[in-house]
Coordinates of C-alpha atoms in Angstrom, one line a residue:
M1487 CA 30.8 -17.5 -17.5
S1488 CA 28.4 -15.2 -19.4
D1489 CA 27.9 -11.6 -18.3
A1490 CA 24.6 -11.3 -20.1
P1491 CA 22.3 -9.1 -18.1
L1492 CA 19.6 -10.7 -15.9
D1493 CA 17.3 -7.7 -15.4
L1494 CA 15.7 -8.6 -12.0
I1495 CA 13.6 -6.0 -10.1
P1496 CA 14.0 -5.6 -7.2
A1497 CA 17.8 -6.4 -7.4
P1498 CA 18.7 -9.5 -5.5
H1499 CA 21.4 -9.6 -2.9
R1500 CA 23.6 -12.0 -4.9
L1501 CA 23.2 -13.4 -8.4
T1502 CA 25.7 -15.7 -10.1
R1503 CA 25.5 -16.8 -13.7
D1504 CA 26.7 -20.4 -13.8
G1505 CA 27.9 -20.8 -17.3
D1506 CA 26.0 -20.3 -20.5
G1507 CA 23.6 -23.2 -20.2
T1508 CA 19.8 -23.1 -19.8
Y1509 CA 17.1 -25.3 -18.4
V1510 CA 14.2 -25.7 -20.7
F1511 CA 10.6 -26.0 -19.4
D1512 CA 8.7 -28.6 -21.4
S1513 CA 5.8 -31.0 -21.1
G1514 CA 7.8 -33.1 -18.7
T1515 CA 8.4 -30.2 -16.3
G1516 CA 6.6 -30.9 -13.0
I1517 CA 6.6 -29.3 -9.5
T1518 CA 7.5 -31.1 -6.3
A1519 CA 6.3 -29.1 -3.3
G1520 CA 7.8 -29.8 0.0
Q1521 CA 5.8 -29.4 3.2
G1522 CA 4.8 -25.8 3.7
T1523 CA 5.3 -24.8 0.1
E1524 CA 2.0 -26.0 -1.4
T1525 CA 0.5 -22.6 -1.9
T1526 CA 3.5 -21.5 -4.0
A1527 CA 3.2 -24.6 -6.1
Q1528 CA -0.5 -23.8 -6.7
W1529 CA 0.5 -20.2 -7.6
L1530 CA 3.1 -21.3 -10.1
R1531 CA 0.7 -23.7 -11.8
A1532 CA -2.0 -21.0 -11.9
T1533 CA 0.3 -18.3 -13.2
L1534 CA 3.0 -19.9 -15.3
G1535 CA 0.7 -22.6 -16.6
P1536 CA -1.6 -20.3 -18.6
A1537 CA 1.4 -18.1 -19.8
T1538 CA 3.5 -21.1 -21.1
G1539 CA 0.7 -23.5 -22.0
L1540 CA 2.4 -26.1 -19.8
D1541 CA 0.5 -28.2 -17.2
L1542 CA 3.4 -28.2 -14.6
P1543 CA 1.7 -31.1 -12.8
P1544 CA 2.4 -31.9 -9.1
Q1545 CA 5.0 -34.7 -8.6
D1546 CA 5.5 -36.5 -5.3
E1547 CA 9.3 -36.5 -5.9
G1548 CA 11.8 -35.9 -8.6
G1549 CA 10.0 -32.9 -10.0
T1550 CA 12.1 -30.6 -12.2
V1551 CA 10.9 -27.6 -10.2
R1552 CA 11.6 -28.4 -6.5
L1553 CA 10.3 -26.2 -3.6
T1554 CA 11.6 -26.8 -0.1
L1555 CA 12.1 -25.0 3.2
D1556 CA 15.5 -24.4 4.7
P1557 CA 15.2 -22.9 8.2
A1558 CA 18.8 -21.8 8.0
L1559 CA 17.7 -19.0 5.7
A1560 CA 15.9 -15.9 6.8
P1561 CA 12.1 -16.3 6.8
E1562 CA 11.6 -14.2 3.6
G1563 CA 15.0 -15.2 2.2
Y1564 CA 15.4 -17.7 -0.6
R1565 CA 18.0 -19.5 -2.7
L1566 CA 17.2 -20.2 -6.3
R1567 CA 19.3 -22.6 -8.4
V1568 CA 18.9 -23.4 -12.1
T1569 CA 20.9 -26.3 -13.4
G1570 CA 20.7 -28.7 -16.3
T1571 CA 18.4 -30.9 -14.3
G1572 CA 15.9 -28.3 -13.2
V1573 CA 15.1 -25.5 -10.8
S1574 CA 15.3 -25.6 -7.0
I1575 CA 13.9 -22.9 -4.7
E1576 CA 14.6 -23.0 -1.0
G1577 CA 13.1 -20.5 1.4
G1578 CA 13.5 -19.9 5.1
A1579 CA 9.8 -20.0 5.3
A1580 CA 6.9 -20.2 2.9
A1581 CA 7.2 -16.5 2.1
G1582 CA 10.8 -17.0 1.0
V1583 CA 9.8 -19.8 -1.4
F1584 CA 7.1 -17.5 -2.9
W1585 CA 9.5 -14.6 -3.5
G1586 CA 11.9 -17.1 -5.1
A1587 CA 9.0 -18.2 -7.4
Q1588 CA 8.5 -14.5 -8.3
T1589 CA 12.2 -14.3 -9.3
L1590 CA 11.8 -17.5 -11.4
R1591 CA 8.9 -15.9 -13.3
Q1592 CA 11.1 -12.9 -14.1
L1593 CA 13.9 -15.2 -15.3
L1594 CA 11.4 -16.8 -17.8
G1595 CA 11.0 -13.5 -19.6
P1596 CA 8.3 -10.8 -19.9
D1597 CA 5.9 -13.1 -21.7
A1598 CA 5.7 -15.3 -18.6
F1599 CA 3.5 -12.4 -17.2
R1600 CA 0.8 -13.0 -19.8
K1601 CA -2.4 -15.0 -19.3
A1602 CA -2.0 -17.1 -22.5
P1603 CA 1.0 -18.3 -24.6
L1604 CA 1.7 -16.0 -27.6
T1605 CA 3.2 -18.9 -29.7
P1606 CA 2.0 -22.5 -29.2
G1607 CA 5.0 -24.8 -28.6
R1608 CA 7.4 -22.0 -27.8
Q1609 CA 10.5 -23.0 -25.9
W1610 CA 10.8 -21.6 -22.3
A1611 CA 14.3 -21.5 -21.2
V1612 CA 15.9 -20.2 -17.9
P1613 CA 19.6 -19.5 -17.6
H1614 CA 21.8 -21.5 -15.2
V1615 CA 22.0 -19.1 -12.2
T1616 CA 22.2 -19.1 -8.5
V1617 CA 20.2 -16.3 -6.7
E1618 CA 20.6 -15.8 -3.0
D1619 CA 18.4 -13.1 -1.7
S1620 CA 16.5 -11.7 1.3
P1621 CA 14.8 -8.3 2.0
R1622 CA 16.2 -5.3 3.8
F1623 CA 12.9 -4.5 5.6
P1624 CA 10.1 -6.6 7.0
W1625 CA 7.5 -3.9 6.1
R1626 CA 7.4 -3.2 2.4
G1627 CA 4.1 -1.6 1.9
T1628 CA 1.7 0.3 -0.3
M1629 CA -1.4 2.2 0.8
L1630 CA -4.4 2.3 -1.5
D1631 CA -7.1 4.9 -0.7
V1632 CA -10.4 3.4 -1.9
A1633 CA -12.5 5.9 0.0
R1634 CA -12.0 8.9 -2.3
H1635 CA -12.5 6.8 -5.4
F1636 CA -13.8 3.2 -4.9
M1637 CA -11.9 0.4 -6.6
P1638 CA -14.1 -2.7 -7.2
K1639 CA -12.9 -5.9 -5.7
D1640 CA -11.4 -7.3 -8.9
G1641 CA -9.2 -4.2 -9.2
V1642 CA -8.0 -4.8 -5.6
L1643 CA -7.1 -8.4 -6.4
R1644 CA -5.2 -7.3 -9.5
H1645 CA -3.4 -4.6 -7.4
L1646 CA -2.4 -7.3 -4.9
D1647 CA -0.9 -9.3 -7.8
L1648 CA 1.1 -6.3 -8.9
L1649 CA 2.4 -5.8 -5.3
A1650 CA 3.4 -9.5 -5.2
A1651 CA 5.2 -9.2 -8.5
H1652 CA 7.4 -6.6 -6.8
K1653 CA 8.0 -8.5 -3.6
L1654 CA 5.9 -6.0 -1.6
N1655 CA 4.3 -7.6 1.4
V1656 CA 2.0 -5.1 3.2
F1657 CA -1.3 -3.7 1.7
H1658 CA -2.5 -0.8 3.8
F1659 CA -6.2 -0.7 2.9
H1660 CA -7.6 2.9 3.5
L1661 CA -11.3 1.9 3.9
T1662 CA -13.0 5.0 5.3
D1663 CA -12.9 8.8 4.9
D1664 CA -15.1 11.8 4.6
Q1665 CA -16.0 10.8 1.0
G1666 CA -17.0 7.2 1.6
W1667 CA -17.2 4.2 4.0
R1668 CA -16.1 1.1 2.1
V1669 CA -16.5 -1.9 4.5
E1670 CA -19.7 -3.7 5.6
I1671 CA -20.3 -3.5 9.3
T1672 CA -23.4 -5.7 10.0
R1673 CA -24.3 -4.0 13.3
H1674 CA -24.2 -0.5 11.7
P1675 CA -25.8 -1.1 8.3
R1676 CA -26.2 2.6 7.5
L1677 CA -22.4 3.0 7.2
T1678 CA -22.7 1.4 3.8
E1679 CA -26.3 2.0 3.0
T1680 CA -25.8 5.8 3.4
G1681 CA -22.0 6.3 4.0
S1682 CA -20.7 4.5 0.9
W1683 CA -22.4 6.9 -1.7
R1684 CA -21.9 10.5 -2.5
A1685 CA -24.1 12.5 -4.8
R1686 CA -21.3 14.0 -6.9
T1687 CA -17.5 14.3 -7.1
K1688 CA -15.1 17.1 -7.5
F1689 CA -13.0 16.6 -10.6
G1690 CA -9.5 17.7 -10.0
H1691 CA -8.1 19.6 -7.1
R1692 CA -10.6 21.1 -4.6
A1693 CA -10.2 24.5 -6.2
S1694 CA -11.3 23.1 -9.5
P1695 CA -14.6 24.4 -10.9
L1696 CA -15.4 21.0 -12.4
W1697 CA -17.7 18.4 -11.0
E1698 CA -18.8 14.9 -12.0
D1699 CA -22.5 15.1 -11.4
K1700 CA -23.4 11.5 -10.8
P1701 CA -23.4 9.3 -7.7
H1702 CA -20.1 7.6 -6.8
G1703 CA -19.5 4.8 -4.4
G1704 CA -19.5 1.2 -3.5
Y1705 CA -18.3 -1.0 -0.7
Y1706 CA -16.9 -4.4 0.1
T1707 CA -19.1 -7.0 1.7
Q1708 CA -17.6 -9.0 4.6
D1709 CA -17.2 -11.9 2.2
D1710 CA -15.4 -9.6 -0.3
I1711 CA -13.0 -8.7 2.5
R1712 CA -12.5 -12.3 3.4
E1713 CA -11.7 -13.1 -0.2
I1714 CA -9.3 -10.2 -0.5
V1715 CA -7.5 -11.1 2.7
A1716 CA -7.2 -14.8 1.6
Y1717 CA -6.0 -13.8 -1.8
A1718 CA -3.3 -11.6 -0.2
A1719 CA -2.3 -14.2 2.3
A1720 CA -1.7 -16.7 -0.5
R1721 CA 0.8 -14.1 -1.9
H1722 CA 2.3 -13.5 1.5
I1723 CA 0.9 -10.0 1.7
T1724 CA -0.6 -8.8 5.0
V1725 CA -3.7 -6.6 4.7
V1726 CA -3.6 -3.8 7.3
P1727 CA -7.1 -2.1 7.4
E1728 CA -7.5 1.6 8.2
I1729 CA -10.6 3.0 9.9
D1730 CA -10.0 6.7 10.2
L1731 CA -10.8 8.5 13.4
P1732 CA -11.4 11.0 15.0
G1733 CA -11.0 13.1 11.8
H1734 CA -11.8 12.2 8.2
S1735 CA -15.2 10.9 9.5
Q1736 CA -18.0 12.8 7.7
A1737 CA -19.2 9.7 5.8
A1738 CA -19.8 7.9 9.2
I1739 CA -21.4 11.0 10.6
A1740 CA -23.7 11.3 7.6
A1741 CA -24.9 7.8 8.3
Y1742 CA -25.1 8.2 12.1
P1743 CA -25.4 11.9 13.0
E1744 CA -25.0 11.1 16.8
L1745 CA -21.3 10.5 16.1
G1746 CA -20.7 14.1 15.3
N1747 CA -20.6 17.3 17.4
S1748 CA -24.3 17.9 17.3
D1749 CA -24.1 20.5 20.0
V1750 CA -22.1 22.7 17.6
I1751 CA -23.7 22.0 14.2
D1752 CA -26.7 20.2 12.8
T1753 CA -25.0 16.9 12.0
S1754 CA -28.3 15.4 10.7
S1755 CA -27.9 17.7 7.6
L1756 CA -24.4 16.5 6.7
P1757 CA -24.1 14.5 3.5
V1758 CA -21.2 12.2 2.5
W1759 CA -18.6 14.8 1.5
D1760 CA -18.2 15.5 -2.2
T1761 CA -15.0 17.5 -2.3
W1762 CA -11.4 17.2 -1.1
G1763 CA -9.3 18.7 1.7
V1764 CA -9.3 18.7 5.5
N1765 CA -12.8 18.5 6.8
P1766 CA -13.9 20.3 10.0
N1767 CA -16.6 17.7 10.9
V1768 CA -15.0 15.3 13.3
L1769 CA -16.2 12.7 15.8
A1770 CA -17.6 13.7 19.1
P1771 CA -15.5 12.5 22.1
T1772 CA -18.4 10.7 23.7
D1773 CA -19.0 7.3 25.1
T1774 CA -21.5 6.8 22.3
T1775 CA -18.8 7.3 19.8
L1776 CA -16.4 5.0 21.6
R1777 CA -18.9 2.2 21.9
F1778 CA -19.9 2.6 18.2
Y1779 CA -16.3 2.2 17.0
E1780 CA -15.5 -0.6 19.4
G1781 CA -18.3 -2.4 17.6
V1782 CA -16.8 -1.5 14.2
F1783 CA -13.4 -2.9 15.3
E1784 CA -14.9 -6.0 16.8
E1785 CA -16.2 -7.0 13.3
L1786 CA -12.9 -5.8 11.7
L1787 CA -10.8 -8.0 13.9
D1788 CA -12.8 -11.0 12.7
L1789 CA -12.1 -10.1 9.1
F1790 CA -8.4 -9.0 9.3
P1791 CA -5.8 -11.2 11.0
S1792 CA -3.2 -8.5 10.8
T1793 CA -1.4 -7.7 14.0
F1794 CA -1.5 -4.0 13.1
I1795 CA -4.8 -2.1 12.8
H1796 CA -4.5 1.5 11.5
V1797 CA -6.8 4.1 13.1
G1798 CA -5.8 7.1 11.0
G1799 CA -5.5 9.9 13.6
D1800 CA -4.4 12.5 11.0
E1801 CA -5.7 16.0 10.1
C1802 CA -8.3 16.3 12.9
P1803 CA -9.2 20.0 13.2
K1804 CA -10.1 20.9 16.8
D1805 CA -12.4 23.9 16.1
Q1806 CA -15.6 22.0 16.9
W1807 CA -14.2 20.6 20.1
R1808 CA -13.2 24.1 21.2
Q1809 CA -16.9 25.2 20.6
S1810 CA -18.5 22.0 22.0
P1811 CA -19.7 22.0 25.6
T1812 CA -19.6 18.2 25.5
A1813 CA -16.0 18.1 24.4
Q1814 CA -15.0 20.8 26.9
A1815 CA -16.7 18.9 29.7
R1816 CA -14.8 15.7 28.7
I1817 CA -11.5 17.7 28.8
R1818 CA -12.3 18.8 32.3
E1819 CA -13.5 15.4 33.4
L1820 CA -10.3 13.7 32.2
G1821 CA -8.0 16.5 33.5
L1822 CA -6.6 17.1 30.1
K1823 CA -4.7 20.3 29.1
D1824 CA -6.2 20.9 25.7
E1825 CA -7.8 19.5 22.6
D1826 CA -4.6 17.9 21.4
E1827 CA -4.6 15.9 24.6
L1828 CA -8.2 15.0 23.9
Q1829 CA -7.2 13.5 20.6
S1830 CA -4.4 11.6 22.3
W1831 CA -7.0 10.3 24.8
F1832 CA -9.1 9.2 21.8
I1833 CA -6.2 7.3 20.3
R1834 CA -5.0 5.9 23.6
H1835 CA -8.5 4.4 24.2
F1836 CA -8.3 2.3 21.1
D1837 CA -4.6 1.5 21.6
T1838 CA -5.6 -0.1 25.0
W1839 CA -8.7 -1.7 23.5
L1840 CA -6.7 -3.3 20.6
S1841 CA -3.8 -4.3 22.8
A1842 CA -6.2 -6.2 25.1
R1843 CA -7.2 -8.2 22.0
G1844 CA -3.6 -9.0 20.9
R1845 CA -3.4 -6.4 18.2
R1846 CA -1.3 -3.3 17.8
L1847 CA -2.5 0.2 16.9
I1848 CA -0.7 2.2 14.1
G1849 CA -1.6 5.7 13.1
W1850 CA -0.4 8.7 11.2
D1851 CA 2.2 10.8 12.9
E1852 CA -0.4 13.3 14.4
I1853 CA -0.9 10.7 17.1
L1854 CA 2.3 12.1 18.6
E1855 CA 0.4 15.3 19.4
G1856 CA -0.7 15.5 23.0
G1857 CA 1.4 12.4 23.9
L1858 CA 2.1 9.2 22.0
A1859 CA -0.2 6.3 22.8
P1860 CA 1.8 3.6 24.6
G1861 CA 2.5 0.6 22.3
A1862 CA 1.4 2.5 19.2
A1863 CA 3.4 2.5 16.0
V1864 CA 3.7 5.5 13.7
S1865 CA 3.3 6.0 10.0
S1866 CA 5.5 9.0 9.5
W1867 CA 3.9 10.9 6.6
R1868 CA 4.5 14.6 7.2
G1869 CA 8.2 14.1 6.7
Y1870 CA 10.9 12.2 8.6
Q1871 CA 10.6 14.1 11.9
G1872 CA 7.6 12.2 13.3
G1873 CA 9.4 8.9 12.7
I1874 CA 12.6 10.2 14.2
T1875 CA 10.7 11.4 17.3
A1876 CA 8.8 8.1 17.6
A1877 CA 11.9 5.9 17.1
R1878 CA 13.8 7.9 19.7
A1879 CA 10.9 7.3 22.1
G1880 CA 11.1 3.5 21.5
H1881 CA 8.2 3.2 19.1
D1882 CA 8.1 1.3 15.8
V1883 CA 7.9 3.4 12.7
V1884 CA 6.9 3.0 9.0
M1885 CA 8.5 5.7 6.9
C1886 CA 6.3 7.1 4.3
P1887 CA 7.1 10.8 4.0
E1888 CA 4.8 12.8 1.7
Q1889 CA 7.6 14.7 0.1
Q1890 CA 9.3 11.5 -1.1
V1891 CA 6.8 8.6 -1.6
Y1892 CA 3.3 10.0 -2.0
L1893 CA 2.8 8.7 -5.5
D1894 CA -0.2 11.0 -6.1
H1895 CA 2.4 13.7 -6.5
R1896 CA 3.3 14.5 -10.1
Q1897 CA 6.0 12.6 -12.0
A1898 CA 7.4 15.5 -14.1
P1899 CA 7.1 19.2 -14.6
G1900 CA 5.0 20.6 -17.5
D1901 CA 1.4 20.7 -18.6
D1902 CA 1.1 17.2 -19.9
E1903 CA 1.0 15.5 -16.4
P1904 CA -2.6 14.6 -15.6
V1905 CA -4.0 16.7 -12.7
P1906 CA -0.5 17.7 -11.4
I1907 CA -0.4 17.5 -7.6
G1908 CA 2.4 18.3 -5.2
F1909 CA 6.1 18.0 -5.8
V1910 CA 7.8 16.5 -8.8
R1911 CA 8.9 13.0 -7.8
T1912 CA 10.6 11.4 -10.8
L1913 CA 11.4 7.7 -11.1
E1914 CA 15.0 8.6 -10.1
D1915 CA 13.8 10.6 -7.1
V1916 CA 11.9 7.6 -5.8
Y1917 CA 14.9 5.3 -6.5
R1918 CA 17.1 7.6 -4.4
F1919 CA 14.7 7.7 -1.4
E1920 CA 16.2 6.5 1.8
P1921 CA 13.8 5.3 4.5
V1922 CA 16.2 5.4 7.5
P1923 CA 17.1 8.9 8.5
P1924 CA 20.8 9.4 9.2
Q1925 CA 19.9 11.2 12.5
L1926 CA 19.0 7.9 14.1
T1927 CA 21.5 5.8 16.0
E1928 CA 21.8 2.1 15.1
E1929 CA 19.6 1.2 18.1
E1930 CA 17.0 3.8 17.2
A1931 CA 17.1 2.7 13.5
R1932 CA 15.9 -0.8 14.6
H1933 CA 12.5 0.7 15.2
V1934 CA 12.1 1.5 11.5
L1935 CA 10.0 -1.5 10.5
G1936 CA 10.2 -0.5 6.9
T1937 CA 8.7 1.8 4.4
Q1938 CA 5.5 2.4 2.4
A1939 CA 4.4 4.3 -0.7
N1940 CA 1.0 5.9 -0.5
L1941 CA -1.7 6.3 -3.3
W1942 CA -4.3 8.9 -2.3
T1943 CA -7.0 8.8 -5.0
E1944 CA -8.7 12.2 -5.0
V1945 CA -7.5 12.7 -8.6
M1946 CA -7.3 9.0 -9.5
E1947 CA -10.8 8.3 -10.7
N1948 CA -10.2 4.7 -11.9
Q1949 CA -7.8 1.8 -12.1
Q1950 CA -5.9 3.3 -15.1
R1951 CA -5.2 6.5 -13.2
V1952 CA -3.9 4.4 -10.2
D1953 CA -1.7 2.5 -12.5
Y1954 CA -0.3 5.7 -14.0
Q1955 CA 0.5 7.3 -10.7
A1956 CA 1.9 4.0 -9.2
F1957 CA 4.1 2.8 -12.0
P1958 CA 6.9 2.7 -12.8
R1959 CA 7.7 4.5 -9.6
L1960 CA 6.4 1.6 -7.4
S1961 CA 9.0 -0.6 -9.2
A1962 CA 11.7 1.7 -8.0
F1963 CA 10.2 1.8 -4.6
S1964 CA 10.2 -2.0 -4.4
E1965 CA 13.9 -2.0 -4.9
V1966 CA 14.4 0.6 -2.1
A1967 CA 12.3 -1.5 0.2
W1968 CA 13.9 -4.9 -0.7
S1969 CA 17.4 -4.5 -1.8
A1970 CA 20.6 -3.5 0.1
L1971 CA 21.3 -0.3 -1.8
P1972 CA 24.2 2.1 -1.1
A1973 CA 23.6 5.7 0.0
P1974 CA 21.2 7.6 -2.2
A1975 CA 23.9 9.6 -4.1
D1976 CA 25.8 6.4 -4.8
R1977 CA 23.0 4.3 -6.2
D1978 CA 23.5 3.1 -9.8
Y1979 CA 20.4 4.6 -11.3
A1980 CA 21.8 4.0 -14.9
D1981 CA 21.8 0.3 -14.1
F1982 CA 18.3 0.4 -12.7
E1983 CA 17.1 2.4 -15.8
R1984 CA 18.7 -0.3 -18.0
R1985 CA 16.9 -3.1 -16.1
M1986 CA 13.7 -1.2 -16.4
T1987 CA 13.8 -1.6 -20.2
T1988 CA 13.0 -5.3 -19.6
H1989 CA 10.6 -4.5 -16.7
Y1990 CA 8.5 -2.2 -18.9
R1991 CA 7.8 -5.3 -21.0
R1992 CA 6.7 -7.1 -17.9
L1993 CA 4.3 -4.3 -17.0
D1994 CA 3.0 -4.3 -20.6
A1995 CA 2.3 -8.0 -20.4
L1996 CA 0.4 -7.4 -17.1
G1997 CA -1.6 -4.6 -18.8
V1998 CA -0.4 -1.9 -16.4
D1999 CA -1.2 1.6 -17.7
Y2000 CA 2.1 3.1 -16.5
R2001 CA 3.7 6.4 -17.4
R2002 CA 6.1 6.0 -20.3
P2003 CA 9.6 7.3 -19.9
D2004 CA 8.9 9.9 -22.6
G2005 CA 5.7 11.1 -20.9
P2006 CA 2.0 10.4 -20.8
L2007 CA 0.1 9.0 -23.8
P2008 CA -2.6 11.4 -25.1
R2009 CA -5.4 9.4 -23.4
Q2010 CA -3.5 9.6 -20.0
R2011 CA -3.6 13.4 -19.9
R2012 CA -6.3 15.5 -18.3
P2013 CA -6.1 18.8 -20.1
G2014 CA -7.8 21.7 -18.4
V2015 CA -8.3 19.9 -15.0
L2016 CA -6.9 22.0 -12.2
G2017 CA -4.2 20.5 -10.0
R2018 CA -2.0 21.8 -7.2
P2019 CA 1.6 21.7 -8.3
I2020 CA 4.3 22.8 -5.8
E2021 CA 7.4 24.2 -7.4
G2022 CA 11.0 23.5 -6.2
A2023 CA 12.5 20.6 -4.4
P2024 CA 10.6 19.0 -1.5
P2025 CA 11.8 19.9 2.0
N2026 CA 13.8 17.2 3.7
V2027 CA 11.9 17.5 7.1

């Protein structure tokens, strides 16, 4: 039996090398797709076909690549066998077959990630192996903020391919914020006519003196969204949309001033915000606002089949509510104690509204303030504590602590890192991230649905900058989310680093503008652009 390395990322649960033989893909290689595996067969032909130059035609039976379902396996689990007669991939459900196909692509070598063969007639060989695998968590997510900097649709589709290549299965789509509204709502057309464009953009941290003095914006039509959702679904990725409320809403207020606290400020004069930070202009707690956003969510539910709908709920300053006679009257009318409970009332309203339509609300951990909305799930971002509190109260949690897995944070100390934000989070730091806090009991820990890495794009002005901040750290994160790793201190980072030497070649083939192990390339730097580095180790809170 050979001990030659098979550099899979994320690491599978069990991999056995069955001798030194290989199966060779050639013009006779075809795909037999059992019932329920047809989309994976289509994906294999569309992906491996161009890379290898082989047709990989469908065959009713006897194909040398055989895809089948085995309900004895976990839904996302798979068993991949390569023998002298071909390849079989069995999955507990269609998703498991797809993840097995992703593993097959890795086994074919980095050039299988290209869009055309480098050498006509090249032999494509896969070693005789058995891989038995299933994920640790059902929620393995990445959040992409397209509000601060818009990513055109083709870039989003490419990003979904990168997630799928890493067996990540949740795409949290941050569609609205102070700096832009990115989804078409037909009954409220000014949300995109006005709210999707800002006049200029701060370049660097909000304290930076630099500006990009040209309009920035864009939005996705409803057909664009349908395409993105369908593209994701074919890759077994759930798209969870986020519409931020009641804070982070200046783009909506700029489009519809009646949504803001017009008894405190002149909301008709507010533009789409052009800088970063926590914005004081929040939604008014009125029936007008509730009905408006119910209309938004009605259209959203038609576009996104996801069970979970994210409503934000974070960073909502209460100053305008304290000054607003309308807000104070609502507090008295509802018998609330304070403005924190008013925010909780806001969130509870939409929790009830979504629940009545068979959906579940999820929000950032500020929704804990003033009382947790019944049935709501929590994205624990300010650290672990919000998730611990929520899990102990019986609520589901996605762990995404800022100090550990906010990938907008810088990757190394020193002046070369482009627009350095936050704590240093190296590739090894992310690899040693543990989503389940040790304070939780076994029963409480069952409420941890999984984990998510977040990409906030204030200082990521284009696709290349998103690539740089995401990779290679998202590769490490994918292993944390998928694989059954030991405790952080006991993880074999040297082995992961060794496997990354092969994985960097895959990222090269995919055209990913990742951070090299020895630092940024000259074109990846942003000399003289002010960031906000935080020194020292991040707090474990």
